[in-house]
Coordinates of C-alpha atoms in Angstrom, one line a residue:
Chain A
X1 CA -20.9 -3.9 17.4
X2 CA -19.8 -7.3 16.1
X3 CA -16.3 -7.7 14.7
X4 CA -15.5 -10.7 12.4
X5 CA -11.8 -11.3 12.0
X6 CA -10.7 -13.2 8.9
X7 CA -7.3 -14.9 8.7
X8 CA -5.6 -18.2 8.5
X9 CA -4.8 -19.8 11.8
X10 CA -1.4 -18.3 12.2
X11 CA -2.1 -14.6 11.7
X12 CA -5.5 -13.8 13.2
X13 CA -4.6 -13.1 16.9
X14 CA -3.5 -9.5 16.2
X15 CA -6.9 -8.9 14.6
X16 CA -8.4 -9.7 18.0
X17 CA -6.0 -7.0 19.3
X18 CA -7.8 -4.6 16.9
X19 CA -11.1 -5.7 18.3
X20 CA -9.8 -5.2 21.9
X21 CA -8.7 -1.7 20.9
X22 CA -12.2 -0.9 19.5
X23 CA -13.7 -2.1 22.8
X24 CA -11.9 0.7 24.6
X25 CA -13.4 3.3 22.2
X26 CA -17.0 2.2 21.8
X27 CA -19.4 0.1 23.9
X28 CA -20.7 -3.3 23.1
X29 CA -17.9 -4.7 21.0
X30 CA -17.8 -8.5 20.5
X31 CA -15.6 -10.5 18.3
X32 CA -15.9 -13.6 16.3
X33 CA -13.2 -15.2 14.1
X34 CA -13.3 -16.9 10.8
X35 CA -10.3 -19.2 10.2
X36 CA -9.6 -20.0 6.6
X37 CA -8.0 -23.4 6.1
X38 CA -6.8 -26.3 8.3
X39 CA -6.3 -25.7 12.0
X40 CA -6.0 -27.7 15.2
X41 CA -8.6 -27.6 17.9
X42 CA -6.3 -26.1 20.5
X43 CA -5.2 -23.4 18.1
X44 CA -8.8 -22.4 17.6
X45 CA -9.3 -22.5 21.3
X46 CA -6.5 -19.8 21.7
X47 CA -8.7 -17.4 19.7
X48 CA -11.5 -17.9 22.2
X49 CA -9.1 -17.4 25.2
X50 CA -8.1 -14.1 23.5
X51 CA -11.5 -12.7 22.9
X52 CA -13.4 -14.5 20.1
X53 CA -16.9 -15.6 21.2
X54 CA -17.2 -17.9 18.3
X55 CA -14.6 -19.4 15.9
X56 CA -15.8 -20.5 12.4
X57 CA -13.5 -22.8 10.6
X58 CA -13.6 -23.4 6.9
X59 CA -11.1 -26.2 6.4
X60 CA -11.4 -26.7 2.6
X61 CA -10.7 -23.0 1.9
X62 CA -7.3 -21.6 1.1
X63 CA -6.3 -18.1 2.0
X64 CA -3.8 -18.0 -0.8
X65 CA -6.7 -18.2 -3.3
X66 CA -8.5 -14.9 -3.4
X67 CA -11.4 -16.2 -5.5
X68 CA -12.6 -18.9 -3.1
X69 CA -11.6 -16.9 0.0
X70 CA -13.9 -14.1 -1.0
X71 CA -16.8 -16.6 -1.5
X72 CA -16.0 -18.0 2.0
X73 CA -16.2 -14.5 3.5
X74 CA -19.5 -13.8 1.8
X75 CA -21.0 -17.1 3.0
X76 CA -20.0 -16.5 6.6
X77 CA -21.0 -12.9 6.5
X78 CA -24.5 -13.9 5.4
X79 CA -24.8 -16.2 8.4
X80 CA -23.3 -14.0 11.1
X81 CA -23.9 -10.4 9.9
X82 CA -20.9 -8.6 11.5
X83 CA -20.6 -4.8 11.5
X84 CA -16.9 -4.8 10.9
X85 CA -14.9 -7.4 9.0
X86 CA -11.2 -7.1 10.0
X87 CA -8.7 -8.6 7.7
X88 CA -4.9 -8.6 7.9
X89 CA -3.6 -6.7 4.9
X90 CA -1.6 -8.3 2.2
X91 CA -1.7 -8.3 -1.6
X92 CA -4.0 -11.3 -1.7
X93 CA -6.1 -9.9 1.1
X94 CA -6.7 -6.7 -0.8
X95 CA -7.8 -8.8 -3.8
X96 CA -10.3 -11.0 -1.9
X97 CA -11.5 -8.2 0.5
X98 CA -12.4 -6.0 -2.5
X99 CA -14.3 -8.8 -4.2
X100 CA -16.3 -9.5 -1.1
X101 CA -16.9 -5.8 -0.4
X102 CA -18.2 -5.3 -3.9
X103 CA -20.4 -8.4 -3.9
X104 CA -21.9 -7.3 -0.5
X105 CA -22.2 -3.7 -1.6
X106 CA -20.2 -2.4 1.3
X107 CA -17.2 -0.1 1.9
X108 CA -13.6 -1.0 2.5
X109 CA -10.8 0.9 4.1
X110 CA -7.3 -0.2 3.1
X111 CA -4.3 -0.2 5.5
X112 CA -5.4 1.8 8.5
X113 CA -2.7 3.6 10.5
X114 CA -4.9 3.5 13.6
X115 CA -8.4 3.8 14.9
X116 CA -9.6 6.5 17.3
X117 CA -12.6 8.6 18.3
X118 CA -12.4 12.1 16.7
X119 CA -15.1 14.7 17.0
X120 CA -17.4 12.2 18.6
X121 CA -17.1 9.8 15.6
X122 CA -15.3 6.5 15.3
X123 CA -12.5 7.4 12.8
X124 CA -10.4 5.0 10.8
X125 CA -7.2 6.9 10.1
X126 CA -5.3 6.4 6.9
X127 CA -2.1 8.0 5.7
X128 CA -2.5 9.0 2.1
X129 CA -0.7 11.0 -0.6
X130 CA 2.7 9.3 -0.2
X131 CA 2.7 9.8 3.6
X132 CA 2.0 13.5 3.5
X133 CA -1.6 13.6 4.6
X134 CA -3.7 12.0 7.3
X135 CA -7.3 11.3 6.5
X136 CA -9.9 10.5 9.2
X137 CA -12.6 8.4 7.6
X138 CA -16.0 7.5 8.8
X139 CA -17.5 4.3 7.6
X140 CA -21.1 3.2 7.1
X141 CA -21.3 -0.3 8.6
X142 CA -21.0 -3.0 7.6
X143 CA -17.5 -2.3 6.4
X144 CA -14.2 -4.2 5.7
X145 CA -11.1 -2.9 7.4
X146 CA -7.7 -4.0 6.2
X147 CA -5.1 -3.9 9.0
X148 CA -1.4 -3.9 8.2
X149 CA 0.6 -6.7 9.9
X150 CA 1.9 -6.0 13.3
X151 CA -0.4 -3.0 14.0
X152 CA -2.0 -4.5 17.0
X153 CA -0.7 -6.9 19.7
X154 CA -2.7 -10.1 20.3
X155 CA -4.8 -9.7 23.5
X156 CA -3.6 -11.6 26.6
X157 CA -5.3 -15.0 27.1
X158 CA -7.9 -15.2 29.9
X159 CA -10.3 -18.0 31.0
X160 CA -13.1 -17.7 28.5
X161 CA -15.4 -20.1 26.8
X162 CA -16.8 -20.1 23.3
X163 CA -18.0 -22.1 20.4
X164 CA -15.9 -23.7 17.6
X165 CA -18.0 -24.3 14.5
X166 CA -16.9 -26.1 11.3
X167 CA -18.6 -24.8 8.3
X168 CA -18.4 -26.3 4.8
X169 CA -18.2 -23.8 1.9
X170 CA -18.4 -24.7 -1.8
X171 CA -16.4 -22.5 -4.0
X172 CA -14.9 -23.0 -7.4
X173 CA -12.1 -21.0 -9.0
X174 CA -12.1 -19.6 -12.5
X175 CA -8.4 -18.8 -12.4
X176 CA -6.2 -21.8 -13.1
X177 CA -3.1 -22.1 -11.0
X178 CA -0.3 -23.4 -13.1
X179 CA 2.6 -23.2 -10.7
X180 CA 4.1 -21.4 -7.7
X181 CA 7.7 -20.2 -7.8
X182 CA 9.1 -19.4 -4.3
X183 CA 11.0 -16.2 -4.1
X184 CA 14.4 -16.4 -2.5
X185 CA 13.7 -16.3 1.3
X186 CA 14.4 -12.9 2.7
X187 CA 17.2 -13.2 5.2
X188 CA 16.0 -10.1 7.0
X189 CA 12.6 -9.2 8.2
X190 CA 12.9 -5.4 8.5
X191 CA 9.4 -5.0 10.0
X192 CA 10.6 -6.9 13.1
X193 CA 14.0 -5.2 13.4
X194 CA 14.8 -3.4 16.6
X195 CA 17.6 -1.3 15.2
X196 CA 18.1 -0.3 11.5
X197 CA 21.0 1.4 9.8
X198 CA 19.8 2.5 6.4
X199 CA 21.8 3.6 3.4
X200 CA 21.1 5.9 0.5
X201 CA 22.7 7.7 -2.4
X202 CA 25.3 9.3 -0.2
X203 CA 27.4 6.2 -0.8
X204 CA 29.2 6.4 -4.1
X205 CA 29.5 2.6 -4.8
X206 CA 28.2 -0.7 -3.7
X207 CA 31.5 -1.6 -2.1
X208 CA 31.3 1.5 0.1
X209 CA 28.1 0.2 1.8
X210 CA 30.4 -2.0 3.9
X211 CA 31.0 1.1 6.1
X212 CA 27.3 0.9 7.0
X213 CA 27.4 -2.9 7.3
X214 CA 30.2 -2.6 9.9
X215 CA 28.3 0.0 11.9
X216 CA 25.2 -2.2 11.8
X217 CA 27.3 -5.1 12.9
X218 CA 28.6 -3.2 16.0
X219 CA 25.0 -2.2 16.9
X220 CA 23.4 -5.5 16.1
X221 CA 21.2 -3.6 13.6
X222 CA 19.6 -4.7 10.3
X223 CA 20.4 -2.9 7.1
X224 CA 17.8 -0.8 5.3
X225 CA 18.0 1.3 2.2
X226 CA 16.2 3.9 0.1
X227 CA 14.4 3.3 -3.2
X228 CA 17.3 4.1 -5.6
X229 CA 19.6 1.6 -3.8
X230 CA 17.2 -1.3 -4.2
X231 CA 15.1 -0.4 -7.2
X232 CA 17.4 1.5 -9.5
X233 CA 21.0 0.6 -8.7
X234 CA 20.1 -2.8 -7.3
X235 CA 23.0 -2.7 -4.8
X236 CA 20.8 -4.4 -2.2
X237 CA 17.8 -6.8 -2.7
X238 CA 14.3 -5.4 -2.2
X239 CA 14.0 -7.0 1.2
X240 CA 16.1 -4.0 2.5
X241 CA 14.0 -1.3 0.8
X242 CA 12.3 1.0 3.3
X243 CA 9.5 3.3 2.1
X244 CA 6.0 3.5 0.8
X245 CA 6.5 0.9 -1.9
X246 CA 9.1 -1.0 0.2
X247 CA 8.9 -2.0 3.8
X248 CA 7.3 0.1 6.5
X249 CA 9.4 -0.3 9.6
X250 CA 9.0 0.4 13.3
X251 CA 12.4 -0.1 15.0
X252 CA 13.4 1.5 18.3
X253 CA 16.1 3.4 16.3
X254 CA 16.3 4.2 12.6
X255 CA 19.6 5.6 11.4
X256 CA 19.5 7.1 7.9
X257 CA 23.0 7.5 6.5
X258 CA 23.4 9.3 3.2
X259 CA 19.6 9.4 2.7
X260 CA 18.2 12.7 1.5
X261 CA 14.7 11.9 2.8
X262 CA 12.2 11.8 -0.1
X263 CA 8.5 11.7 1.1
X264 CA 8.2 8.1 -0.2
X265 CA 11.0 7.1 2.1
X266 CA 9.7 9.0 5.1
X267 CA 6.4 7.2 4.6
X268 CA 8.2 4.0 5.6
X269 CA 9.6 5.3 8.9
X270 CA 6.5 7.0 10.4
X271 CA 6.3 4.5 13.2
X272 CA 10.1 4.4 14.0
X273 CA 11.1 5.3 17.6
X274 CA 14.2 7.5 17.4
X275 CA 15.3 8.7 13.9
X276 CA 18.9 9.7 13.4
X277 CA 20.0 11.3 10.2
X278 CA 23.6 11.6 9.0
X279 CA 24.0 13.7 5.8
X280 CA 26.5 16.2 4.5
X281 CA 23.8 18.4 3.0
X282 CA 22.4 20.7 5.8
X283 CA 19.3 21.3 3.6
X284 CA 18.5 17.6 3.2
X285 CA 14.8 17.1 4.0
X286 CA 15.6 14.1 6.2
X287 CA 16.6 16.4 9.0
X288 CA 13.0 17.7 9.3
X289 CA 12.0 14.1 10.0
X290 CA 14.8 13.2 12.4
X291 CA 15.1 13.4 16.2
X292 CA 18.9 13.9 15.9
X293 CA 20.7 15.2 12.9
X294 CA 24.4 15.1 12.2
X295 CA 25.7 17.2 9.4
X296 CA 28.7 15.4 8.1
X297 CA 30.1 13.1 5.5
X298 CA 29.0 9.5 5.9
X299 CA 32.5 8.4 4.8
X300 CA 33.9 10.1 7.9
X301 CA 31.1 9.8 10.4
X302 CA 29.9 6.3 9.9
X303 CA 33.3 4.5 10.3
X304 CA 34.2 6.7 13.2
X305 CA 30.9 6.0 14.9
X306 CA 31.4 2.2 14.3
X307 CA 34.9 2.4 15.8
X308 CA 33.8 4.4 18.9
X309 CA 30.7 2.3 19.5
X310 CA 32.7 -0.9 19.3
X311 CA 35.1 0.5 22.0
X312 CA 32.2 1.4 24.3
X313 CA 30.2 -1.8 23.8
X314 CA 33.1 -4.1 24.1
Chain B
X1 CA -8.4 -8.2 -32.2
X2 CA -9.2 -7.3 -28.6
X3 CA -10.8 -4.2 -27.3
X4 CA -9.0 -3.1 -24.1
X5 CA -10.1 -0.7 -21.4
X6 CA -7.4 0.8 -19.3
X7 CA -8.2 2.5 -16.0
X8 CA -6.3 5.8 -15.6
X9 CA -6.4 7.6 -12.3
X10 CA -5.8 11.4 -12.5
X11 CA -3.8 11.5 -9.3
X12 CA -2.5 14.3 -7.2
X13 CA 1.1 14.8 -8.0
X14 CA 2.3 14.1 -4.5
X15 CA 5.8 15.4 -5.4
X16 CA 4.3 18.8 -5.8
X17 CA 1.9 18.7 -2.8
X18 CA 2.8 21.3 -0.2
X19 CA 1.7 21.6 3.4
X20 CA 0.8 25.1 4.7
X21 CA 3.4 25.6 7.4
X22 CA 1.1 27.9 9.5
X23 CA -2.0 25.7 9.6
X24 CA -0.6 22.3 8.8
X25 CA -3.2 21.9 6.1
X26 CA -2.2 20.1 2.9
X27 CA -2.8 22.4 -0.1
X28 CA -4.3 19.7 -2.2
X29 CA -6.4 22.0 -4.4
X30 CA -3.2 23.7 -5.6
X31 CA -1.2 20.5 -6.4
X32 CA -1.4 19.5 -10.0
X33 CA -2.9 16.3 -11.4
X34 CA -0.9 13.7 -13.3
X35 CA -1.4 10.1 -14.5
X36 CA -0.9 7.9 -11.5
X37 CA 2.5 6.2 -11.9
X38 CA 1.5 2.6 -12.1
X39 CA -1.4 3.4 -14.5
X40 CA 1.3 4.4 -17.0
X41 CA 2.4 0.8 -16.9
X42 CA -1.2 -0.2 -17.4
X43 CA -1.4 2.0 -20.5
X44 CA 1.9 0.7 -21.9
X45 CA 0.8 -2.9 -21.5
X46 CA -2.5 -2.1 -23.3
X47 CA -0.6 -0.5 -26.1
X48 CA 1.8 -3.5 -26.4
X49 CA -1.2 -5.9 -26.6
X50 CA -2.8 -3.7 -29.3
X51 CA 0.4 -3.7 -31.3
X52 CA 0.4 -7.5 -31.3
X53 CA -3.3 -8.3 -31.5
X54 CA -5.0 -5.2 -32.9
X55 CA -8.1 -3.7 -31.5
X56 CA -9.0 -0.4 -29.8
X57 CA -7.9 1.0 -26.4
X58 CA -10.3 3.2 -24.4
X59 CA -9.2 4.8 -21.2
X60 CA -11.6 5.5 -18.4
X61 CA -10.8 8.1 -15.6
X62 CA -12.9 9.1 -12.7
X63 CA -12.3 12.7 -11.5
X64 CA -12.2 12.4 -7.7
X65 CA -10.2 15.6 -6.8
X66 CA -11.8 19.1 -6.7
X67 CA -12.2 22.0 -7.1
X68 CA -14.5 20.7 -9.8
X69 CA -14.3 23.2 -12.6
X70 CA -10.5 23.7 -12.3
X71 CA -9.9 20.0 -12.3
X72 CA -12.1 19.3 -15.3
X73 CA -10.1 21.7 -17.5
X74 CA -6.8 20.5 -15.9
X75 CA -7.7 16.9 -16.7
X76 CA -7.2 17.4 -20.4
X77 CA -3.4 17.5 -20.4
X78 CA -2.8 14.1 -18.7
X79 CA -5.5 12.5 -20.8
X80 CA -3.9 13.9 -24.0
X81 CA -0.7 12.3 -22.7
X82 CA -2.5 8.9 -22.4
X83 CA -3.8 9.4 -25.9
X84 CA -0.3 10.2 -27.1
X85 CA 1.0 7.0 -25.6
X86 CA -1.4 5.0 -27.7
X87 CA -4.9 5.2 -26.2
X88 CA -7.5 5.6 -28.9
X89 CA -10.2 7.3 -26.9
X90 CA -10.2 8.8 -23.5
X91 CA -13.3 9.0 -21.3
X92 CA -13.4 11.3 -18.2
X93 CA -16.3 10.6 -15.8
X94 CA -16.7 14.0 -14.2
X95 CA -19.4 14.7 -11.7
X96 CA -19.4 16.8 -8.6
X97 CA -20.9 13.8 -6.7
X98 CA -17.7 11.9 -7.4
X99 CA -15.4 14.3 -5.6
X100 CA -13.7 12.4 -2.8
X101 CA -15.7 9.3 -3.9
X102 CA -15.0 6.0 -2.2
X103 CA -13.8 2.9 -4.0
X104 CA -17.3 1.5 -4.3
X105 CA -18.7 4.6 -6.0
X106 CA -15.6 4.9 -8.2
X107 CA -15.8 1.2 -9.3
X108 CA -19.6 1.5 -10.0
X109 CA -19.0 4.6 -12.2
X110 CA -16.3 2.8 -14.1
X111 CA -18.5 -0.3 -14.6
X112 CA -21.5 1.8 -15.7
X113 CA -19.2 3.3 -18.4
X114 CA -17.8 0.0 -19.5
X115 CA -21.4 -1.4 -19.9
X116 CA -22.3 1.7 -21.9
X117 CA -19.4 1.0 -24.2
X118 CA -20.6 -2.5 -24.7
X119 CA -18.0 -4.3 -22.5
X120 CA -14.4 -5.1 -23.2
X121 CA -12.1 -8.1 -23.9
X122 CA -9.5 -7.0 -21.4
X123 CA -9.5 -4.4 -18.6
X124 CA -6.1 -3.3 -17.3
X125 CA -5.5 -1.2 -14.2
X126 CA -2.5 -0.4 -12.0
X127 CA -2.3 -2.3 -8.7
X128 CA -2.9 0.9 -6.8
X129 CA -2.7 4.7 -7.2
X130 CA 0.0 7.0 -5.8
X131 CA -2.5 9.2 -4.0
X132 CA -5.0 6.9 -2.3
X133 CA -3.3 3.6 -2.6
X134 CA -6.3 1.6 -1.6
X135 CA -5.5 -1.0 -4.3
X136 CA -9.1 -2.3 -4.5
X137 CA -10.8 -0.6 -7.5
X138 CA -9.7 -3.2 -10.1
X139 CA -11.0 -6.0 -8.0
X140 CA -14.3 -4.3 -7.4
X141 CA -14.7 -3.7 -11.2
X142 CA -14.1 -7.4 -12.0
X143 CA -16.6 -8.5 -9.4
X144 CA -19.3 -6.1 -10.6
X145 CA -18.8 -7.3 -14.2
X146 CA -18.5 -10.9 -13.1
X147 CA -15.2 -11.3 -14.9
X148 CA -12.2 -13.3 -13.8
X149 CA -9.5 -11.2 -12.1
X150 CA -5.8 -11.5 -11.9
X151 CA -4.1 -9.0 -9.6
X152 CA -0.5 -7.9 -9.2
X153 CA 0.6 -9.2 -12.6
X154 CA 4.3 -8.5 -13.3
X155 CA 4.1 -10.2 -16.7
X156 CA 1.1 -11.0 -18.9
X157 CA 0.8 -12.9 -22.2
X158 CA -2.3 -13.2 -24.4
X159 CA -2.7 -16.1 -26.8
X160 CA -6.1 -16.2 -28.5
X161 CA -8.4 -15.9 -25.6
X162 CA -6.0 -17.5 -23.1
X163 CA -4.4 -15.0 -20.7
X164 CA -1.4 -16.1 -18.7
X165 CA 0.1 -14.0 -16.0
X166 CA 2.7 -14.0 -13.2
X167 CA 1.3 -12.7 -10.0
X168 CA 4.0 -11.0 -7.9
X169 CA 3.1 -11.7 -4.3
X170 CA 5.1 -11.1 -1.1
X171 CA 6.9 -14.4 -0.8
X172 CA 6.2 -16.2 -4.1
X173 CA 5.3 -15.8 -7.8
X174 CA 2.1 -17.5 -8.9
X175 CA 1.7 -18.4 -12.6
X176 CA -2.0 -18.4 -13.4
X177 CA -4.2 -18.7 -16.5
X178 CA -7.7 -17.6 -17.4
X179 CA -9.8 -16.8 -20.4
X180 CA -10.8 -13.3 -21.6
X181 CA -12.8 -11.2 -21.0
X182 CA -10.9 -10.6 -17.8
X183 CA -9.6 -7.9 -15.5
X184 CA -5.8 -7.6 -14.8
X185 CA -4.0 -5.3 -12.3
X186 CA -0.4 -4.7 -13.0
X187 CA 2.7 -3.8 -10.9
X188 CA 5.4 -1.3 -11.5
X189 CA 7.8 -4.0 -12.7
X190 CA 5.7 -5.1 -15.7
X191 CA 7.3 -2.7 -18.2
X192 CA 8.9 0.6 -18.8
X193 CA 6.3 3.0 -20.2
X194 CA 7.1 4.8 -23.5
X195 CA 7.5 8.6 -23.6
X196 CA 5.3 9.9 -26.3
X197 CA 7.0 11.7 -29.2
X198 CA 6.1 15.3 -30.1
X199 CA 4.4 14.0 -33.2
X200 CA 2.3 11.6 -31.1
X201 CA 1.3 14.4 -28.8
X202 CA 0.3 16.5 -31.8
X203 CA -1.7 13.6 -33.3
X204 CA -3.4 13.1 -30.0
X205 CA -5.2 16.4 -30.3
X206 CA -7.3 14.8 -33.0
X207 CA -8.2 11.8 -30.9
X208 CA -11.6 11.8 -29.0
X209 CA -11.7 12.8 -25.4
X210 CA -15.2 12.5 -23.9
X211 CA -16.6 13.8 -20.7
X212 CA -19.6 12.1 -19.1
X213 CA -21.6 12.5 -15.9
X214 CA -23.1 10.0 -13.6
X215 CA -26.6 10.5 -14.9
X216 CA -25.5 9.6 -18.4
X217 CA -24.4 6.2 -17.2
X218 CA -27.2 5.7 -14.8
X219 CA -25.1 5.3 -11.7
X220 CA -25.8 6.9 -8.3
X221 CA -23.2 7.9 -5.9
X222 CA -23.8 6.0 -2.6
X223 CA -20.5 6.5 -0.6
X224 CA -19.9 4.1 2.3
X225 CA -16.7 5.7 3.4
X226 CA -16.5 9.5 4.0
X227 CA -13.3 11.4 4.9
X228 CA -14.3 14.0 7.4
X229 CA -10.9 15.5 8.4
X230 CA -7.9 15.8 6.2
X231 CA -4.7 17.2 7.6
X232 CA -1.0 17.3 7.0
X233 CA 0.9 14.5 8.7
X234 CA 2.4 15.8 11.9
X235 CA 5.8 14.4 12.4
X236 CA 6.6 14.6 16.1
X237 CA 10.4 14.6 15.9
X238 CA 12.8 16.3 18.2
X239 CA 14.7 18.0 15.4
X240 CA 17.9 18.4 17.4
X241 CA 21.1 19.0 15.5
X242 CA 24.0 17.3 17.1
X243 CA 26.8 19.8 18.0
X244 CA 30.5 19.4 17.0
X245 CA 33.1 21.1 14.9
X246 CA 35.0 17.9 13.9
X247 CA 33.8 14.5 13.0
X248 CA 35.2 13.3 16.3
X249 CA 33.1 15.8 18.3
X250 CA 30.0 15.0 16.3
X251 CA 30.4 11.3 16.9
X252 CA 31.0 11.7 20.6
X253 CA 27.9 13.9 21.0
X254 CA 25.8 11.6 18.9
X255 CA 26.8 8.6 21.1
X256 CA 25.7 10.6 24.2
X257 CA 22.3 11.0 22.6
X258 CA 22.2 7.3 21.8
X259 CA 23.0 6.5 25.4
X260 CA 20.4 9.1 26.7
X261 CA 17.7 7.5 24.6
X262 CA 18.6 4.0 25.8
X263 CA 19.6 2.8 22.4
X264 CA 23.1 1.7 23.4
X265 CA 24.3 0.8 26.9
X266 CA 28.0 1.2 27.6
X267 CA 29.6 -1.9 29.1
X268 CA 31.9 0.0 31.4

């Protein structure tokens, strides 16, 4: 089974991790990589050391343009005929992957949670229905698989050789780009956080969130929040929003303070290590999804916890 | 004047989906259908364009959740709601072969219907649906129709046949322009959908709601992706409640757990 990874030069190594994972499940897996846009020779070589037998480089393409990227994928597909096209998921990736899939008449599976063998079949596992349901899906190959960032670790480099091939692709865009406005750079990258203290409607005002900030400070944790805090009340910018439509996080510890635990929030913490919930309502759904639950008022527990931890950690 | 097609998913109301506690199976068949959240924004945007430019709005829905007969009759309510919001005609593609359809089959059914209608000036869809959240059907439709595509629009503006949009991407906003006919997918932020008045809902009873099958549009189901097991998400959590009668006791016991789990390491 041939895997073609598609990425720019900076983000493709984890897709080789997906290919490595596949090789533990089914026999005869080999990987090739398509790099969209400029890259240096030694960067491409790193892909070979980590498992790609061939690296195709399309220098004039731009991964930020879905129109030309889809044409590039189709061109390379027709030359190399992979069974699985693995793409790192993003908004633009969904756009260009869907275009390519439709043009090629093939299937696509968005945002897999994992891949495994189930009932003797290679199953791509998705979490659907706002995080409530796991669906094991079987794919007719060729197929495009969209892989969320950070799902797989890049394979360790070993002494390997392979080919690096530059391929020109002609593609025109019909959508005219007028301008790009940078968003304010997110100060936090929740996806990468080790520890997260998260806040919800249990806090009565924006000012009161400082109780959680102080606790996070003691722990060296990042601040997360539930949907209402970011989307409705706008007490915190969206970069802090944890949930299905916000960020999906995987910290070693996730501490939900004053969060009731709506499904759409839980969907964002499926991959968290230890989940701690602090809530005064013993019936809050968050306790069903927590490893350790504390029934108590965040206004009492959170500052006390911060004080005691600062004494212990000093 | 511009004729607009809006894609409206009849999604499982996830808020009302229950998991059978004894078997762990999701009781999908019992959960009601509703208009997928972001598709409400797509409808609203189509109505605003119609108010400004005139024309007709047709909605197209593909019934992908069974049981078939129950869902066909259940589909009427959410579609009447779409009509009450300002859609002029609602089309439901209902066919047993479309139950659990993949995105390719869904897109092909939509495109077959659009061709049967004689095309459209603008096709609007939500960026994704609340039940499946694949986020690819709008893009597939544009490709099949060979129309320009703008995804993740948080703002659109139509002047003559020039369509300008702000694409809301992870780290930046892209302002782009194309000419109609075109396909646009919209985000939650684009507008606040109207709630239809009682009068509008009553009026909507008179508006046409058509049901068609795959054979009527000459499309065959050829699924590439097949779900073979669907189960409730198992959350493997310890579910331990921390003991303590006072906040002080609770905090001390929680800290013990944090130390046991290796989350914090005391300095002394």
